[in-house]
JSON list of C-alpha atoms in Angstrom, two decimals:
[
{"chain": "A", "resi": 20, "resn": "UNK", "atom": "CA", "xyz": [-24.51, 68.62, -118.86]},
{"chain": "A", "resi": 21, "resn": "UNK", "atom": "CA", "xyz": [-27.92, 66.86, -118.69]},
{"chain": "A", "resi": 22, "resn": "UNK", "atom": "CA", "xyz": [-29.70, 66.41, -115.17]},
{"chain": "A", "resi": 23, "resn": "UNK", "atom": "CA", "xyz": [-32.10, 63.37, -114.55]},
{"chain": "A", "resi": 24, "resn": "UNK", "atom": "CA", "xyz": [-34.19, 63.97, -111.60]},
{"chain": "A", "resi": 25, "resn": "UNK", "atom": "CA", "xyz": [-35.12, 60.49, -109.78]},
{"chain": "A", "resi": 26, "resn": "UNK", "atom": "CA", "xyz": [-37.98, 60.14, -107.65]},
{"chain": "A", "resi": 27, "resn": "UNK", "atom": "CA", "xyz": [-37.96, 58.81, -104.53]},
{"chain": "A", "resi": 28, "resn": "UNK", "atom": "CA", "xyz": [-40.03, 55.92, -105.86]},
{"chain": "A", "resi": 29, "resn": "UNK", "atom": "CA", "xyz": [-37.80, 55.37, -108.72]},
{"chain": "A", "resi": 30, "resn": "UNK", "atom": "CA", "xyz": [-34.99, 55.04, -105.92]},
{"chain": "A", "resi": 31, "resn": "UNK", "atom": "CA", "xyz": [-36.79, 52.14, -104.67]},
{"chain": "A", "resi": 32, "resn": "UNK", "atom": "CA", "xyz": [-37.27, 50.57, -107.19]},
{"chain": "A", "resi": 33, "resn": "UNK", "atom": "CA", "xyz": [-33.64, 50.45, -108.61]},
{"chain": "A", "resi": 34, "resn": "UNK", "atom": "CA", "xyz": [-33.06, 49.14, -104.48]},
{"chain": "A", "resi": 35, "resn": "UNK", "atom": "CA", "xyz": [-35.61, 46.03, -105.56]},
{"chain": "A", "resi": 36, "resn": "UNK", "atom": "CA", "xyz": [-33.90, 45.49, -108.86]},
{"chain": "A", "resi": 37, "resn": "UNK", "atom": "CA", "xyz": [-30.45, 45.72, -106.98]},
{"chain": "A", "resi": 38, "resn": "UNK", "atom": "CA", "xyz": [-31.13, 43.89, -104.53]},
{"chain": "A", "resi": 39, "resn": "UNK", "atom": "CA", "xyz": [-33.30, 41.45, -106.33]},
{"chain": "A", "resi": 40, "resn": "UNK", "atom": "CA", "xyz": [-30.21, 40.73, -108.63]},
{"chain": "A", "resi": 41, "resn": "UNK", "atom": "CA", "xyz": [-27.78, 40.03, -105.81]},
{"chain": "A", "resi": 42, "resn": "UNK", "atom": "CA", "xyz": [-30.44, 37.79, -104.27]},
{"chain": "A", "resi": 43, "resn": "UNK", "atom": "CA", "xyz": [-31.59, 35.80, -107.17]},
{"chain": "A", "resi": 44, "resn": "UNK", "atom": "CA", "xyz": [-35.08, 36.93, -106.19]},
{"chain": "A", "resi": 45, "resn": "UNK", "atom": "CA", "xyz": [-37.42, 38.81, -107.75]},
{"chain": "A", "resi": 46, "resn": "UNK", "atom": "CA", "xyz": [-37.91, 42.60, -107.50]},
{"chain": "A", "resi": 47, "resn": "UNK", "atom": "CA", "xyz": [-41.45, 42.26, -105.98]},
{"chain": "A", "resi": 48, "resn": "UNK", "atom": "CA", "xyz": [-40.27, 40.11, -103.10]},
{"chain": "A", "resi": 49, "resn": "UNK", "atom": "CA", "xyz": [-37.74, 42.82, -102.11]},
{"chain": "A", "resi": 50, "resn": "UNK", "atom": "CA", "xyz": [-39.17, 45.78, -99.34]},
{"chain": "A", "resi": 51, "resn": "UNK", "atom": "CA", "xyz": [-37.09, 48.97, -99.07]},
{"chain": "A", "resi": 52, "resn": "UNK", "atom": "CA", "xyz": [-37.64, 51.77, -96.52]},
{"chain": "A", "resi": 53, "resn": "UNK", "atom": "CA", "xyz": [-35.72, 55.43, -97.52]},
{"chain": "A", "resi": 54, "resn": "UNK", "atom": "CA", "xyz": [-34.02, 56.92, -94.38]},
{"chain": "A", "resi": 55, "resn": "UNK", "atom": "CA", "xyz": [-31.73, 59.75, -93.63]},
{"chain": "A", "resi": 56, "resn": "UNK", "atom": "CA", "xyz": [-30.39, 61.11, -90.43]},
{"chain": "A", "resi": 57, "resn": "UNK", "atom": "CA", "xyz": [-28.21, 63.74, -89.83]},
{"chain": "A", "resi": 58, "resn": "UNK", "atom": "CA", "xyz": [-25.52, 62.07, -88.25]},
{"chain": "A", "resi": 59, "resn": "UNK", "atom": "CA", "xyz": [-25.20, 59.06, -91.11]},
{"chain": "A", "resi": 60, "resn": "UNK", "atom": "CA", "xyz": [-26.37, 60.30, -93.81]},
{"chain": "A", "resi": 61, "resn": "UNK", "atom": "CA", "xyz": [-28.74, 58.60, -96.40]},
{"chain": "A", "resi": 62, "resn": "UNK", "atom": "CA", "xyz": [-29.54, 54.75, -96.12]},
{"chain": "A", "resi": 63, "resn": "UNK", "atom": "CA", "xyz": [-31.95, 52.59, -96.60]},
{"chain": "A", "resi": 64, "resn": "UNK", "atom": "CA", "xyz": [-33.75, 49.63, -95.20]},
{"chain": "A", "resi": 65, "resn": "UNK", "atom": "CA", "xyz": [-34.32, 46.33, -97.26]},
{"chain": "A", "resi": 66, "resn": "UNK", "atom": "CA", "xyz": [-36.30, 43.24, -96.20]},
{"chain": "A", "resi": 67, "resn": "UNK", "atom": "CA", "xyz": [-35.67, 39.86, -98.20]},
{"chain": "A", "resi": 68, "resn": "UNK", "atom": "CA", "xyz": [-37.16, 36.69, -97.33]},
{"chain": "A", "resi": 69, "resn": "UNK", "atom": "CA", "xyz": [-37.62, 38.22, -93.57]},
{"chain": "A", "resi": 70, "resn": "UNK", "atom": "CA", "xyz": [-33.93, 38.90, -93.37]},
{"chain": "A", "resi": 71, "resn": "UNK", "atom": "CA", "xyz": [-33.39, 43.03, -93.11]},
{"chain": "A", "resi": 72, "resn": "UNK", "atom": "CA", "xyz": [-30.28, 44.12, -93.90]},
{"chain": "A", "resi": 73, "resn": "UNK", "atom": "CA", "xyz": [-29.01, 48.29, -94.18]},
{"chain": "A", "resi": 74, "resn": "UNK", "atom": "CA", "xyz": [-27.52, 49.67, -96.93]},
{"chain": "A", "resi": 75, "resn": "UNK", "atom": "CA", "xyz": [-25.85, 52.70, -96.61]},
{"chain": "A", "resi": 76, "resn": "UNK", "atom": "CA", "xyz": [-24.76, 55.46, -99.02]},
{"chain": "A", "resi": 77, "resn": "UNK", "atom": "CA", "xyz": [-22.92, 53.89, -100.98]},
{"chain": "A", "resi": 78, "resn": "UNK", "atom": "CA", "xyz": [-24.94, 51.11, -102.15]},
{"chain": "A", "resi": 79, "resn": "UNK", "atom": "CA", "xyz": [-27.52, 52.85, -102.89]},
{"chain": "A", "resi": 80, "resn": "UNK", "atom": "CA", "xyz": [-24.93, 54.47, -105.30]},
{"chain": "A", "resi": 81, "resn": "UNK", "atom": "CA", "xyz": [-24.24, 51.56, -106.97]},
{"chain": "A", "resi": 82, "resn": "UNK", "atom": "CA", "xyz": [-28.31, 50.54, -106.92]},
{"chain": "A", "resi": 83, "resn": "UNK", "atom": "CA", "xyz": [-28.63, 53.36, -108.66]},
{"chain": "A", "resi": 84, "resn": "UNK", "atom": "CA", "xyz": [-25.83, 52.96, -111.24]},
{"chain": "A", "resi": 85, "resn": "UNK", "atom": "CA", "xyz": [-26.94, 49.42, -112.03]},
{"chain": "A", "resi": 86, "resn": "UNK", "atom": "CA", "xyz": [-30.77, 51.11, -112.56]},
{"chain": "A", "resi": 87, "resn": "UNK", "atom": "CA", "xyz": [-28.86, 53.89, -114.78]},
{"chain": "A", "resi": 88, "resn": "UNK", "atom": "CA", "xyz": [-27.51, 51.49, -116.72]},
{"chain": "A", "resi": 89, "resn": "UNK", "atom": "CA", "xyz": [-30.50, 48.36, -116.97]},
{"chain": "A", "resi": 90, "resn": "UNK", "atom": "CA", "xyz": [-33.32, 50.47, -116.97]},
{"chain": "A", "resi": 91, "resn": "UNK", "atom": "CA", "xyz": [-32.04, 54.54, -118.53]},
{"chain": "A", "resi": 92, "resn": "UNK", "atom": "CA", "xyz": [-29.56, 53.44, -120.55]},
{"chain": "A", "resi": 93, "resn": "UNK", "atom": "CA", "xyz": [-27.04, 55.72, -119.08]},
{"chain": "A", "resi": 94, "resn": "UNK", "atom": "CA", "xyz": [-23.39, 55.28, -118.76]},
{"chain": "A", "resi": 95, "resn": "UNK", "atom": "CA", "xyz": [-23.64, 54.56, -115.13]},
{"chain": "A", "resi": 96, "resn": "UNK", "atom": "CA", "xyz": [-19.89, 55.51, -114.92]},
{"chain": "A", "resi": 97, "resn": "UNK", "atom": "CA", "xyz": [-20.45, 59.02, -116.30]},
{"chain": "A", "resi": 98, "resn": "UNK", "atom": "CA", "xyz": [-22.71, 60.31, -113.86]},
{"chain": "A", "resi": 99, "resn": "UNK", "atom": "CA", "xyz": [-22.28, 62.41, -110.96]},
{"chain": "A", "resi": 100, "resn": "UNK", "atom": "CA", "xyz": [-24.89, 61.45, -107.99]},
{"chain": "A", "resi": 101, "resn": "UNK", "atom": "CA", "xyz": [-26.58, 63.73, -105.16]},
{"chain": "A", "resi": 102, "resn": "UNK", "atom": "CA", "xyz": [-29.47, 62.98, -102.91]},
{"chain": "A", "resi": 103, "resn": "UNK", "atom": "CA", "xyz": [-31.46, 65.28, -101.92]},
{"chain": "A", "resi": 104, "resn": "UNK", "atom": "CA", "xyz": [-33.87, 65.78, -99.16]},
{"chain": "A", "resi": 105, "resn": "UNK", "atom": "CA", "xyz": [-36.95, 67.37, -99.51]},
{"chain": "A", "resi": 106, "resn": "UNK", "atom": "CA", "xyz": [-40.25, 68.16, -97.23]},
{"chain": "A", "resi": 107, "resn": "UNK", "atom": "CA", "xyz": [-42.79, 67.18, -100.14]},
{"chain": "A", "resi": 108, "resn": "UNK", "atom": "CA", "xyz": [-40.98, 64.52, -102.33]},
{"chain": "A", "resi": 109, "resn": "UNK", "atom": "CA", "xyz": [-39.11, 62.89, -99.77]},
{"chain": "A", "resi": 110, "resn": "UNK", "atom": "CA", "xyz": [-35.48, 61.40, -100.85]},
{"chain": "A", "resi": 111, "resn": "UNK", "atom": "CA", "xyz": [-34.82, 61.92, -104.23]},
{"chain": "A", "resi": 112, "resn": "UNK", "atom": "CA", "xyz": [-31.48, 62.10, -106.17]},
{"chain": "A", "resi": 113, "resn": "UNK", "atom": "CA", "xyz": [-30.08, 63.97, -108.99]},
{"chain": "A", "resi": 114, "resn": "UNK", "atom": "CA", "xyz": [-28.03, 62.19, -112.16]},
{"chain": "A", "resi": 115, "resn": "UNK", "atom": "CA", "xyz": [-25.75, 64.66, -113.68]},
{"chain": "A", "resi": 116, "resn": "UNK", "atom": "CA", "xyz": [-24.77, 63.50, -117.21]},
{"chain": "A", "resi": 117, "resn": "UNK", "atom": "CA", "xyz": [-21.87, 64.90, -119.14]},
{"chain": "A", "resi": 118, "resn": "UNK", "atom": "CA", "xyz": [-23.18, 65.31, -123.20]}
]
């Protein structure tokens, strides 16, 4: 089993590609803000074309997939996702791979 670690800015960006994708705009035009609270969970904050919208968990699951699989080249469907909270990195996630 392989482990990719993904950086909190890596996690937005695959947010601005997602997003940008759904949208028909482009990546740049997309702001995300990381959040987690201990009641919801992990979600995050996206501003398009002044509209802000929240996506929780499980979007940024599937952001993540479609990043896997545009931008890694990973079987999106074959890994196993965690975030992960941390004082000095911030949000970050772990991509467990199966070999």
């Amino acid at each position: 089993m392989a482990s990719l670690k993904i950086s909190e800015q890596q996690i937005i960006n695959a947010l601005c590609l997602y997003i940008a994708q759904k949208r028909q705009v482009q990546p740049q035009e997309v702001v995300v803000e990381l959040m987690y609270d201990d009641d919801y969970g992990y979600s995050a904050e996206v501003e398009v074309n002044n509209r802000q919208q929240i996506l929780i968990q499980a979007n940024m699951i599937e952001a993540l997939r479609f990043w896997l699989d545009t931008q890694q080249n990973i079987d999106p469907f074959s890994a196993r996702l965690r975030f992960e909270l941390h004082d000095e990195e911030g949000i970050i996630a772990f991509a467990t791979v199966g070999e």
